[in-house]
Amino acid sequence: GDAYNGGRDYDAMSAWAKENLGPSCGAENLDLCTDEQKTNIKAKMDLTVEAIDAEIAEAEAAVKTAETELEELLKSLQAQYEAGKQKKEDAVAANSPKLTLLRSVKRNKTAASGDAKEL
């Protein structure tokens, strides 16, 4: 059977179970198929085992390629994230002393002007 890749709420799982569990359309249960599915199945039944194996291998290769491309994209995104994170950390490190000084001066000026108002 097919792996479940749908939603995780009850309604989604229930709908998937009703459609996918138990007998379903296939070469063993043509009576459960639509006319289009029957036509497709009959065409595949005319193929040799070797031809079917070749189609299976082709489809599996396409899935494997998609998985590899996704993994490469993930690695690229991770590298971009790490570079951005490092850039931010560098900016924080470079500006922290300046910010500390400026905030100190501001506190001092604010406190001094507050003392002057009280006089």
N, CA, C and O atoms as a printed pandas DataFrame, in Angstrom:
     atom_number atom_name residue_name chain_id  residue_number  x_coord  y_coord  z_coord
0              1         N          GLY        A               1    0.806   -1.193    0.000
1              2        CA          GLY        A               1    0.000    0.000    0.000
2              3         C          GLY        A               1    0.849    1.257    0.000
3              4         O          GLY        A               1    2.070    1.212    0.146
4              5         N          ASP        A               2    0.180    2.351   -0.164
5              6        CA          ASP        A               2    0.857    3.640   -0.177
6              7         C          ASP        A               2    1.070    4.153    1.233
7              8         O          ASP        A               2    0.259    3.906    2.126
8              9         N          ALA        A               3    2.165    4.867    1.425
9             10        CA          ALA        A               3    2.433    5.487    2.721
10            11         C          ALA        A               3    1.471    6.654    2.912
11            12         O          ALA        A               3    1.080    7.309    1.947
12            13         N          TYR        A               4    1.098    6.906    4.149
13            14        CA          TYR        A               4    0.190    8.016    4.445
14            15         C          TYR        A               4    0.979    9.297    4.554
15            16         O          TYR        A               4    1.888    9.399    5.378
16            17         N          ASN        A               5    0.646   10.280    3.732
17            18        CA          ASN        A               5    1.330   11.564    3.730
18            19         C          ASN        A               5    0.367   12.721    3.935
19            20         O          ASN        A               5    0.701   13.867    3.635
20            21         N          GLY        A               6   -0.817   12.436    4.439
21            22        CA          GLY        A               6   -1.828   13.479    4.576
22            23         C          GLY        A               6   -1.793   14.171    5.923
23            24         O          GLY        A               6   -0.830   14.057    6.681
24            25         N          GLY        A               7   -2.874   14.896    6.200
25            26        CA          GLY        A               7   -3.004   15.639    7.446
26            27         C          GLY        A               7   -3.065   14.710    8.642
27            28         O          GLY        A               7   -3.292   13.509    8.501
28            29         N          ARG        A               8   -2.863   15.276    9.813
29            30        CA          ARG        A               8   -2.827   14.463   11.031
30            31         C          ARG        A               8   -4.099   14.598   11.880
31            32         O          ARG        A               8   -4.158   14.081   12.995
32            33         N          ASP        A               9   -5.104   15.284   11.355
33            34        CA          ASP        A               9   -6.352   15.382   12.117
34            35         C          ASP        A               9   -7.261   14.206   11.748
35            36         O          ASP        A               9   -7.028   13.512   10.758
36            37         N          TYR        A              10   -8.280   14.000   12.547
37            38        CA          TYR        A              10   -9.162   12.846   12.383
38            39         C          TYR        A              10   -9.818   12.818   11.006
39            40         O          TYR        A              10   -9.837   11.775   10.351
40            41         N          ASP        A              11  -10.359   13.957   10.561
41            42        CA          ASP        A              11  -11.080   13.988    9.295
42            43         C          ASP        A              11  -10.184   13.591    8.123
43            44         O          ASP        A              11  -10.600   12.824    7.255
44            45         N          ALA        A              12   -8.955   14.112    8.096
45            46        CA          ALA        A              12   -8.040   13.796    7.003
46            47         C          ALA        A              12   -7.669   12.317    7.023
47            48         O          ALA        A              12   -7.652   11.658    5.983
48            49         N          MET        A              13   -7.373   11.804    8.214
49            50        CA          MET        A              13   -6.986   10.389    8.318
50            51         C          MET        A              13   -8.167    9.474    7.979
51            52         O          MET        A              13   -7.997    8.451    7.316
52            53         N          SER        A              14   -9.343    9.845    8.431
53            54        CA          SER        A              14  -10.527    9.046    8.166
54            55         C          SER        A              14  -10.825    9.000    6.671
55            56         O          SER        A              14  -11.136    7.938    6.131
56            57         N          ALA        A              15  -10.733   10.141    6.004
57            58        CA          ALA        A              15  -10.977   10.180    4.567
58            59         C          ALA        A              15   -9.958    9.319    3.828
59            60         O          ALA        A              15  -10.312    8.584    2.906
60            61         N          TRP        A              16   -8.691    9.412    4.234
61            62        CA          TRP        A              16   -7.652    8.605    3.593
62            63         C          TRP        A              16   -7.923    7.118    3.812
63            64         O          TRP        A              16   -7.802    6.316    2.886
64            65         N          ALA        A              17   -8.291    6.755    5.040
65            66        CA          ALA        A              17   -8.542    5.345    5.360
66            67         C          ALA        A              17   -9.699    4.791    4.527
67            68         O          ALA        A              17   -9.631    3.666    4.033
68            69         N          LYS        A              18  -10.764    5.590    4.373
69            70        CA          LYS        A              18  -11.911    5.125    3.586
70            71         C          LYS        A              18  -11.533    4.906    2.126
71            72         O          LYS        A              18  -12.049    3.998    1.475
72            73         N          GLU        A              19  -10.629    5.741    1.612
73            74        CA          GLU        A              19  -10.229    5.636    0.211
74            75         C          GLU        A              19   -9.156    4.571   -0.020
75            76         O          GLU        A              19   -9.092    3.990   -1.103
76            77         N          ASN        A              20   -8.314    4.306    0.981
77            78        CA          ASN        A              20   -7.122    3.498    0.750
78            79         C          ASN        A              20   -7.066    2.169    1.483
79            80         O          ASN        A              20   -6.311    1.285    1.077
80            81         N          LEU        A              21   -7.824    2.000    2.528
81            82        CA          LEU        A              21   -7.775    0.735    3.252
82            83         C          LEU        A              21   -8.853   -0.196    2.722
83            84         O          LEU        A              21   -9.926    0.242    2.307
84            85         N          GLY        A              22   -8.554   -1.465    2.742
85            86        CA          GLY        A              22   -9.472   -2.436    2.179
86            87         C          GLY        A              22   -9.198   -2.582    0.694
87            88         O          GLY        A              22   -8.241   -2.004    0.179
88            89         N          PRO        A              23  -10.016   -3.337    0.011
89            90        CA          PRO        A              23   -9.794   -3.536   -1.419
90            91         C          PRO        A              23   -9.863   -2.208   -2.169
91            92         O          PRO        A              23  -10.682   -1.342   -1.859
92            93         N          SER        A              24   -8.991   -2.069   -3.155
93            94        CA          SER        A              24   -9.006   -0.864   -3.977
94            95         C          SER        A              24   -8.720   -1.253   -5.413
95            96         O          SER        A              24   -8.364   -2.394   -5.708
96            97         N          CYS        A              25   -8.878   -0.305   -6.280
97            98        CA          CYS        A              25   -8.646   -0.541   -7.700
98            99         C          CYS        A              25   -7.242   -1.072   -7.928
99           100         O          CYS        A              25   -6.276   -0.554   -7.367
100          101         N          GLY        A              26   -7.133   -2.076   -8.728
101          102        CA          GLY        A              26   -5.843   -2.655   -9.079
102          103         C          GLY        A              26   -6.067   -3.834  -10.003
103          104         O          GLY        A              26   -7.204   -4.174  -10.331
104          105         N          ALA        A              27   -4.989   -4.448  -10.415
105          106        CA          ALA        A              27   -5.087   -5.587  -11.328
106          107         C          ALA        A              27   -5.887   -6.733  -10.708
107          108         O          ALA        A              27   -6.511   -7.524  -11.415
108          109         N          GLU        A              28   -5.860   -6.808   -9.367
109          110        CA          GLU        A              28   -6.595   -7.878   -8.678
110          111         C          GLU        A              28   -8.068   -7.536   -8.470
111          112         O          GLU        A              28   -8.874   -8.432   -8.218
112          113         N          ASN        A              29   -8.433   -6.260   -8.571
113          114        CA          ASN        A              29   -9.803   -5.828   -8.287
114          115         C          ASN        A              29  -10.293   -4.858   -9.366
115          116         O          ASN        A              29  -10.621   -3.711   -9.061
116          117         N          LEU        A              30  -10.345   -5.297  -10.592
117          118        CA          LEU        A              30  -10.770   -4.424  -11.689
118          119         C          LEU        A              30  -12.193   -3.902  -11.492
119          120         O          LEU        A              30  -12.533   -2.822  -11.976
120          121         N          ASP        A              31  -13.018   -4.663  -10.788
121          122        CA          ASP        A              31  -14.406   -4.237  -10.575
122          123         C          ASP        A              31  -14.489   -2.962   -9.736
123          124         O          ASP        A              31  -15.528   -2.303   -9.729
124          125         N          LEU        A              32  -13.424   -2.605   -9.034
125          126        CA          LEU        A              32  -13.418   -1.391   -8.215
126          127         C          LEU        A              32  -12.833   -0.189   -8.963
127          128         O          LEU        A              32  -12.703    0.893   -8.390
128          129         N          CYS        A              33  -12.483   -0.372  -10.228
129          130        CA          CYS        A              33  -11.819    0.677  -10.999
130          131         C          CYS        A              33  -12.784    1.431  -11.897
131          132         O          CYS        A              33  -13.827    0.917  -12.302
132          133         N          THR        A              34  -12.403    2.665  -12.194
133          134        CA          THR        A              34  -13.133    3.449  -13.192
134          135         C          THR        A              34  -12.750    2.925  -14.562
135          136         O          THR        A              34  -11.799    2.154  -14.693
136          137         N          ASP        A              35  -13.486    3.340  -15.585
137          138        CA          ASP        A              35  -13.167    2.908  -16.945
138          139         C          ASP        A              35  -11.763    3.349  -17.337
139          140         O          ASP        A              35  -11.033    2.592  -17.977
140          141         N          GLU        A              36  -11.381    4.554  -16.962
141          142        CA          GLU        A              36  -10.049    5.062  -17.279
142          143         C          GLU        A              36   -8.964    4.219  -16.602
143          144         O          GLU        A              36   -7.948    3.888  -17.214
144          145         N          GLN        A              37   -9.194    3.878  -15.328
145          146        CA          GLN        A              37   -8.232    3.050  -14.608
146          147         C          GLN        A              37   -8.136    1.660  -15.238
147          148         O          GLN        A              37   -7.044    1.107  -15.365
148          149         N          LYS        A              38   -9.290    1.095  -15.635
149          150        CA          LYS        A              38   -9.293   -0.227  -16.268
150          151         C          LYS        A              38   -8.483   -0.204  -17.559
151          152         O          LYS        A              38   -7.724   -1.133  -17.835
152          153         N          THR        A              39   -8.644    0.854  -18.349
153          154        CA          THR        A              39   -7.904    0.975  -19.604
154          155         C          THR        A              39   -6.409    1.034  -19.335
155          156         O          THR        A              39   -5.625    0.378  -20.022
156          157         N          ASN        A              40   -6.016    1.808  -18.349
157          158        CA          ASN        A              40   -4.604    1.944  -17.987
158          159         C          ASN        A              40   -4.040    0.618  -17.482
159          160         O          ASN        A              40   -2.937    0.227  -17.864
160          161         N          ILE        A              41   -4.785   -0.067  -16.635
161          162        CA          ILE        A              41   -4.329   -1.354  -16.092
162          163         C          ILE        A              41   -4.195   -2.388  -17.208
163          164         O          ILE        A              41   -3.213   -3.129  -17.256
164          165         N          LYS        A              42   -5.176   -2.439  -18.101
165          166        CA          LYS        A              42   -5.124   -3.411  -19.198
166          167         C          LYS        A              42   -3.921   -3.146  -20.098
167          168         O          LYS        A              42   -3.299   -4.088  -20.589
168          169         N          ALA        A              43   -3.588   -1.878  -20.320
169          170        CA          ALA        A              43   -2.413   -1.535  -21.129
170          171         C          ALA        A              43   -1.139   -2.020  -20.442
171          172         O          ALA        A              43   -0.231   -2.526  -21.102
172          173         N          LYS        A              44   -1.071   -1.870  -19.138
173          174        CA          LYS        A              44    0.114   -2.333  -18.403
174          175         C          LYS        A              44    0.167   -3.852  -18.347
175          176         O          LYS        A              44    1.254   -4.429  -18.312
176          177         N          MET        A              45   -0.977   -4.503  -18.339
177          178        CA          MET        A              45   -1.011   -5.972  -18.302
178          179         C          MET        A              45   -0.440   -6.555  -19.598
179          180         O          MET        A              45    0.033   -7.692  -19.604
180          181         N          ASP        A              46   -0.477   -5.795  -20.689
181          182        CA          ASP        A              46    0.060   -6.262  -21.965
182          183         C          ASP        A              46    1.584   -6.183  -22.017
183          184         O          ASP        A              46    2.199   -6.742  -22.925
184          185         N          LEU        A              47    2.200   -5.497  -21.055
185          186        CA          LEU        A              47    3.657   -5.353  -21.028
186          187         C          LEU        A              47    4.317   -6.624  -20.511
187          188         O          LEU        A              47    3.702   -7.410  -19.790
188          189         N          THR        A              48    5.572   -6.814  -20.888
189          190        CA          THR        A              48    6.356   -7.927  -20.333
190          191         C          THR        A              48    6.785   -7.555  -18.913
191          192         O          THR        A              48    6.756   -6.387  -18.526
192          193         N          VAL        A              49    7.177   -8.556  -18.161
193          194        CA          VAL        A              49    7.669   -8.319  -16.801
194          195         C          VAL        A              49    8.883   -7.396  -16.847
195          196         O          VAL        A              49    9.051   -6.535  -15.984
196          197         N          GLU        A              50    9.727   -7.584  -17.861
197          198        CA          GLU        A              50   10.915   -6.744  -17.998
198          199         C          GLU        A              50   10.533   -5.284  -18.249
199          200         O          GLU        A              50   11.150   -4.375  -17.694
200          201         N          ALA        A              51    9.526   -5.065  -19.078
201          202        CA          ALA        A              51    9.071   -3.700  -19.366
202          203         C          ALA        A              51    8.455   -3.054  -18.108
203          204         O          ALA        A              51    8.641   -1.865  -17.849
204          205         N          ILE        A              52    7.734   -3.853  -17.356
205          206        CA          ILE        A              52    7.151   -3.350  -16.102
206          207         C          ILE        A              52    8.274   -2.998  -15.128
207          208         O          ILE        A              52    8.236   -1.955  -14.473
208          209         N          ASP        A              53    9.281   -3.885  -15.038
209          210        CA          ASP        A              53   10.431   -3.604  -14.169
210          211         C          ASP        A              53   11.123   -2.310  -14.588
211          212         O          ASP        A              53   11.550   -1.527  -13.740
212          213         N          ALA        A              54   11.231   -2.089  -15.891
213          214        CA          ALA        A              54   11.876   -0.867  -16.390
214          215         C          ALA        A              54   11.066    0.368  -15.998
215          216         O          ALA        A              54   11.641    1.385  -15.608
216          217         N          GLU        A              55    9.749    0.291  -16.097
217          218        CA          GLU        A              55    8.901    1.429  -15.696
218          219         C          GLU        A              55    8.989    1.673  -14.192
219          220         O          GLU        A              55    9.009    2.816  -13.737
220          221         N          ILE        A              56    9.040    0.588  -13.432
221          222        CA          ILE        A              56    9.191    0.724  -11.974
222          223         C          ILE        A              56   10.514    1.401  -11.651
223          224         O          ILE        A              56   10.570    2.319  -10.833
224          225         N          ALA        A              57   11.580    0.939  -12.301
225          226        CA          ALA        A              57   12.909    1.525  -12.065
226          227         C          ALA        A              57   12.924    3.000  -12.447
227          228         O          ALA        A              57   13.520    3.816  -11.743
228          229         N          GLU        A              58   12.277    3.347  -13.550
229          230        CA          GLU        A              58   12.220    4.740  -13.997
230          231         C          GLU        A              58   11.478    5.611  -12.973
231          232         O          GLU        A              58   11.929    6.707  -12.641
232          233         N          ALA        A              59   10.352    5.120  -12.483
233          234        CA          ALA        A              59    9.582    5.878  -11.499
234          235         C          ALA        A              59   10.347    6.004  -10.187
235          236         O          ALA        A              59   10.350    7.068   -9.568
236          237         N          GLU        A              60   10.997    4.917   -9.757
237          238        CA          GLU        A              60   11.788    4.967   -8.527
238          239         C          GLU        A              60   12.969    5.917   -8.679
239          240         O          GLU        A              60   13.327    6.613   -7.729
240          241         N          ALA        A              61   13.579    5.954   -9.865
241          242        CA          ALA        A              61   14.695    6.875  -10.116
242          243         C          ALA        A              61   14.214    8.324  -10.052
243          244         O          ALA        A              61   14.919    9.189   -9.532
244          245         N          ALA        A              62   13.024    8.588  -10.574
245          246        CA          ALA        A              62   12.472    9.945  -10.517
246          247         C          ALA        A              62   12.234   10.371   -9.068
247          248         O          ALA        A              62   12.502   11.515   -8.702
248          249         N          VAL        A              63   11.735    9.459   -8.255
249          250        CA          VAL        A              63   11.523    9.755   -6.837
250          251         C          VAL        A              63   12.862    9.992   -6.142
251          252         O          VAL        A              63   12.999   10.925   -5.352
252          253         N          LYS        A              64   13.840    9.150   -6.436
253          254        CA          LYS        A              64   15.173    9.288   -5.842
254          255         C          LYS        A              64   15.804   10.619   -6.237
255          256         O          LYS        A              64   16.427   11.283   -5.409
256          257         N          THR        A              65   15.645   11.008   -7.498
257          258        CA          THR        A              65   16.172   12.298   -7.966
258          259         C          THR        A              65   15.522   13.444   -7.203
259          260         O          THR        A              65   16.204   14.375   -6.775
260          261         N          ALA        A              66   14.210   13.379   -7.033
261          262        CA          ALA        A              66   13.503   14.423   -6.295
262          263         C          ALA        A              66   13.982   14.488   -4.845
263          264         O          ALA        A              66   14.150   15.576   -4.294
264          265         N          GLU        A              67   14.202   13.327   -4.225
265          266        CA          GLU        A              67   14.710   13.292   -2.854
266          267         C          GLU        A              67   16.101   13.913   -2.768
267          268         O          GLU        A              67   16.387   14.684   -1.853
268          269         N          THR        A              68   16.967   13.573   -3.729
269          270        CA          THR        A              68   18.335   14.113   -3.757
270          271         C          THR        A              68   18.310   15.625   -3.943
271          272         O          THR        A              68   19.040   16.349   -3.266
272          273         N          GLU        A              69   17.469   16.103   -4.861
273          274        CA          GLU        A              69   17.359   17.545   -5.096
274          275         C          GLU        A              69   16.867   18.263   -3.839
275          276         O          GLU        A              69   17.337   19.353   -3.514
276          277         N          LEU        A              70   15.924   17.650   -3.141
277          278        CA          LEU        A              70   15.424   18.252   -1.903
278          279         C          LEU        A              70   16.517   18.299   -0.843
279          280         O          LEU        A              70   16.653   19.299   -0.138
280          281         N          GLU        A              71   17.294   17.232   -0.725
281          282        CA          GLU        A              71   18.398   17.214    0.237
282          283         C          GLU        A              71   19.430   18.284   -0.092
283          284         O          GLU        A              71   19.945   18.947    0.808
284          285         N          GLU        A              72   19.739   18.458   -1.385
285          286        CA          GLU        A              72   20.687   19.488   -1.802
286          287         C          GLU        A              72   20.147   20.885   -1.503
287          288         O          GLU        A              72   20.888   21.768   -1.070
288          289         N          LEU        A              73   18.853   21.073   -1.738
289          290        CA          LEU        A              73   18.226   22.361   -1.422
290          291         C          LEU        A              73   18.302   22.634    0.073
291          292         O          LEU        A              73   18.605   23.750    0.493
292          293         N          LEU        A              74   18.028   21.620    0.866
293          294        CA          LEU        A              74   18.086   21.765    2.317
294          295         C          LEU        A              74   19.496   22.145    2.764
295          296         O          LEU        A              74   19.666   23.023    3.610
296          297         N          LYS        A              75   20.507   21.485    2.197
297          298        CA          LYS        A              75   21.895   21.816    2.544
298          299         C          LYS        A              75   22.216   23.255    2.165
299          300         O          LYS        A              75   22.871   23.969    2.925
300          301         N          SER        A              76   21.762   23.677    1.005
301          302        CA          SER        A              76   21.993   25.053    0.547
302          303         C          SER        A              76   21.314   26.047    1.478
303          304         O          SER        A              76   21.910   27.051    1.867
304          305         N          LEU        A              77   20.070   25.764    1.831
305          306        CA          LEU        A              77   19.340   26.658    2.736
306          307         C          LEU        A              77   19.999   26.701    4.108
307          308         O          LEU        A              77   20.077   27.760    4.732
308          309         N          GLN        A              78   20.477   25.543    4.579
309          310        CA          GLN        A              78   21.149   25.491    5.870
310          311         C          GLN        A              78   22.414   26.330    5.839
311          312         O          GLN        A              78   22.705   27.055    6.791
312          313         N          ALA        A              79   23.176   26.236    4.738
313          314        CA          ALA        A              79   24.403   27.026    4.603
314          315         C          ALA        A              79   24.079   28.516    4.561
315          316         O          ALA        A              79   24.784   29.322    5.168
316          317         N          GLN        A              80   23.018   28.884    3.848
317          318        CA          GLN        A              80   22.605   30.295    3.796
318          319         C          GLN        A              80   22.201   30.787    5.180
319          320         O          GLN        A              80   22.554   31.896    5.582
320          321         N          TYR        A              81   21.464   29.959    5.901
321          322        CA          TYR        A              81   21.046   30.321    7.253
322          323         C          TYR        A              81   22.261   30.522    8.158
323          324         O          TYR        A              81   22.348   31.508    8.890
324          325         N          GLU        A              82   23.195   29.576    8.096
325          326        CA          GLU        A              82   24.390   29.670    8.932
326          327         C          GLU        A              82   25.190   30.930    8.594
327          328         O          GLU        A              82   25.698   31.598    9.494
328          329         N          ALA        A              83   25.303   31.257    7.303
329          330        CA          ALA        A              83   26.029   32.464    6.894
330          331         C          ALA        A              83   25.315   33.714    7.409
331          332         O          ALA        A              83   25.958   34.641    7.902
332          333         N          GLY        A              84   24.003   33.738    7.295
333          334        CA          GLY        A              84   23.229   34.873    7.796
334          335         C          GLY        A              84   23.324   35.010    9.303
335          336         O          GLY        A              84   23.427   36.117    9.830
336          337         N          LYS        A              85   23.289   33.889    9.988
337          338        CA          LYS        A              85   23.404   33.891   11.444
338          339         C          LYS        A              85   24.776   34.417   11.862
339          340         O          LYS        A              85   24.881   35.202   12.804
340          341         N          GLN        A              86   25.825   33.985   11.164
341          342        CA          GLN        A              86   27.177   34.456   11.471
342          343         C          GLN        A              86   27.303   35.954   11.211
343          344         O          GLN        A              86   27.936   36.671   11.985
344          345         N          LYS        A              87   26.708   36.418   10.133
345          346        CA          LYS        A              87   26.735   37.849    9.799
346          347         C          LYS        A              87   26.070   38.659   10.914
347          348         O          LYS        A              87   26.575   39.707   11.316
348          349         N          LYS        A              88   24.949   38.170   11.402
349          350        CA          LYS        A              88   24.241   38.847   12.495
350          351         C          LYS        A              88   25.083   38.849   13.759
351          352         O          LYS        A              88   25.188   39.872   14.436
352          353         N          GLU        A              89   25.688   37.702   14.082
353          354        CA          GLU        A              89   26.532   37.622   15.276
354          355         C          GLU        A              89   27.734   38.550   15.166
355          356         O          GLU        A              89   28.134   39.175   16.148
356          357         N          ASP        A              90   28.310   38.640   13.968
357          358        CA          ASP        A              90   29.428   39.554   13.751
358          359         C          ASP        A              90   28.990   41.005   13.940
359          360         O          ASP        A              90   29.716   41.801   14.534
360          361         N          ALA        A              91   27.809   41.348   13.437
361          362        CA          ALA        A              91   27.295   42.716   13.584
362          363         C          ALA        A              91   27.040   43.038   15.050
363          364         O          ALA        A              91   27.332   44.144   15.504
364          365         N          VAL        A              92   26.499   42.078   15.791
365          366        CA          VAL        A              92   26.260   42.288   17.225
366          367         C          VAL        A              92   27.594   42.490   17.938
367          368         O          VAL        A              92   27.733   43.398   18.758
368          369         N          ALA        A              93   28.568   41.647   17.627
369          370        CA          ALA        A              93   29.881   41.756   18.276
370          371         C          ALA        A              93   30.562   43.079   17.929
371          372         O          ALA        A              93   31.185   43.704   18.788
372          373         N          ALA        A              94   30.443   43.501   16.682
373          374        CA          ALA        A              94   31.096   44.736   16.257
374          375         C          ALA        A              94   30.429   45.972   16.856
375          376         O          ALA        A              94   31.101   46.973   17.105
376          377         N          ASN        A              95   29.130   45.918   17.088
377          378        CA          ASN        A              95   28.396   47.103   17.541
378          379         C          ASN        A              95   28.138   47.142   19.036
379          380         O          ASN        A              95   27.760   48.186   19.567
380          381         N          SER        A              96   28.335   46.030   19.724
381          382        CA          SER        A              96   28.059   45.992   21.164
382          383         C          SER        A              96   28.857   47.017   21.960
383          384         O          SER        A              96   28.271   47.708   22.794
384          385         N          PRO        A              97   30.170   47.152   21.745
385          386        CA          PRO        A              97   30.908   48.152   22.524
386          387         C          PRO        A              97   30.380   49.568   22.273
387          388         O          PRO        A              97   30.252   50.358   23.207
388          389         N          LYS        A              98   30.079   49.881   21.031
389          390        CA          LYS        A              98   29.558   51.204   20.686
390          391         C          LYS        A              98   28.209   51.432   21.365
391          392         O          LYS        A              98   27.969   52.496   21.936
392          393         N          LEU        A              99   27.327   50.426   21.302
393          394        CA          LEU        A              99   26.016   50.550   21.937
394          395         C          LEU        A              99   26.142   50.707   23.451
395          396         O          LEU        A              99   25.430   51.504   24.062
396          397         N          THR        A             100   27.044   49.949   24.043
397          398        CA          THR        A             100   27.258   50.050   25.490
398          399         C          THR        A             100   27.695   51.463   25.867
399          400         O          THR        A             100   27.176   52.047   26.818
400          401         N          LEU        A             101   28.643   52.003   25.123
401          402        CA          LEU        A             101   29.130   53.359   25.386
402          403         C          LEU        A             101   28.020   54.382   25.207
403          404         O          LEU        A             101   27.810   55.230   26.075
404          405         N          LEU        A             102   27.306   54.310   24.084
405          406        CA          LEU        A             102   26.246   55.275   23.815
406          407         C          LEU        A             102   25.141   55.217   24.865
407          408         O          LEU        A             102   24.640   56.254   25.300
408          409         N          ARG        A             103   24.762   54.013   25.270
409          410        CA          ARG        A             103   23.711   53.871   26.292
410          411         C          ARG        A             103   24.191   54.422   27.632
411          412         O          ARG        A             103   23.416   55.024   28.374
412          413         N          SER        A             104   25.455   54.216   27.937
413          414        CA          SER        A             104   26.028   54.748   29.174
414          415         C          SER        A             104   25.991   56.274   29.163
415          416         O          SER        A             104   25.586   56.899   30.143
416          417         N          VAL        A             105   26.416   56.867   28.050
417          418        CA          VAL        A             105   26.413   58.334   27.930
418          419         C          VAL        A             105   24.985   58.858   28.020
419          420         O          VAL        A             105   24.734   59.868   28.677
420          421         N          LYS        A             106   24.052   58.178   27.363
421          422        CA          LYS        A             106   22.657   58.613   27.407
422          423         C          LYS        A             106   22.113   58.560   28.829
423          424         O          LYS        A             106   21.437   59.491   29.267
424          425         N          ARG        A             107   22.401   57.473   29.559
425          426        CA          ARG        A             107   21.942   57.371   30.957
426          427         C          ARG        A             107   22.519   58.519   31.779
427          428         O          ARG        A             107   21.825   59.129   32.592
428          429         N          ASN        A             108   23.797   58.801   31.554
429          430        CA          ASN        A             108   24.454   59.862   32.304
430          431         C          ASN        A             108   23.828   61.219   31.997
431          432         O          ASN        A             108   23.575   62.009   32.906
432          433         N          LYS        A             109   23.576   61.490   30.709
433          434        CA          LYS        A             109   22.984   62.764   30.306
434          435         C          LYS        A             109   21.562   62.878   30.839
435          436         O          LYS        A             109   21.152   63.941   31.304
436          437         N          THR        A             110   20.810   61.780   30.772
437          438        CA          THR        A             110   19.432   61.794   31.255
438          439         C          THR        A             110   19.406   62.023   32.761
439          440         O          THR        A             110   18.593   62.797   33.266
440          441         N          ALA        A             111   20.295   61.347   33.467
441          442        CA          ALA        A             111   20.362   61.528   34.923
442          443         C          ALA        A             111   20.788   62.946   35.258
443          444         O          ALA        A             111   20.234   63.536   36.186
444          445         N          ALA        A             112   21.753   63.521   34.541
445          446        CA          ALA        A             112   22.224   64.878   34.804
446          447         C          ALA        A             112   21.132   65.889   34.510
447          448         O          ALA        A             112   20.961   66.840   35.272
448          449         N          SER        A             113   20.392   65.710   33.431
449          450        CA          SER        A             113   19.333   66.656   33.127
450          451         C          SER        A             113   18.178   66.503   34.104
451          452         O          SER        A             113   17.468   67.474   34.365
452          453         N          GLY        A             114   17.975   65.331   34.642
453          454        CA          GLY        A             114   16.949   65.130   35.651
454          455         C          GLY        A             114   17.316   65.833   36.949
455          456         O          GLY        A             114   16.444   66.390   37.616
456          457         N          ASP        A             115   18.606   65.817   37.321
457          458        CA          ASP        A             115   19.087   66.510   38.524
458          459         C          ASP        A             115   18.911   68.009   38.347
459          460         O          ASP        A             115   18.530   68.694   39.296
460          461         N          ALA        A             116   19.175   68.532   37.172
461          462        CA          ALA        A             116   19.079   69.968   36.916
462          463         C          ALA        A             116   17.626   70.424   37.044
463          464         O          ALA        A             116   17.372   71.534   37.514
464          465         N          LYS        A             117   16.689   69.607   36.644
465          466        CA          LYS        A             117   15.270   69.970   36.728
466          467         C          LYS        A             117   14.816   70.040   38.169
467          468         O          LYS        A             117   13.953   70.846   38.517
468          469         N          GLU        A             118   15.403   69.187   39.020
469          470        CA          GLU        A             118   14.989   69.163   40.412
470          471         C          GLU        A             118   15.450   70.416   41.157
471          472         O          GLU        A             118   14.831   70.772   42.160
472          473         N          LEU        A             119   16.498   71.096   40.717
473          474        CA          LEU        A             119   17.001   72.296   41.382
474          475         C          LEU        A             119   16.079   73.385   41.167
475          476         O          LEU        A             119   16.313   74.495   41.645
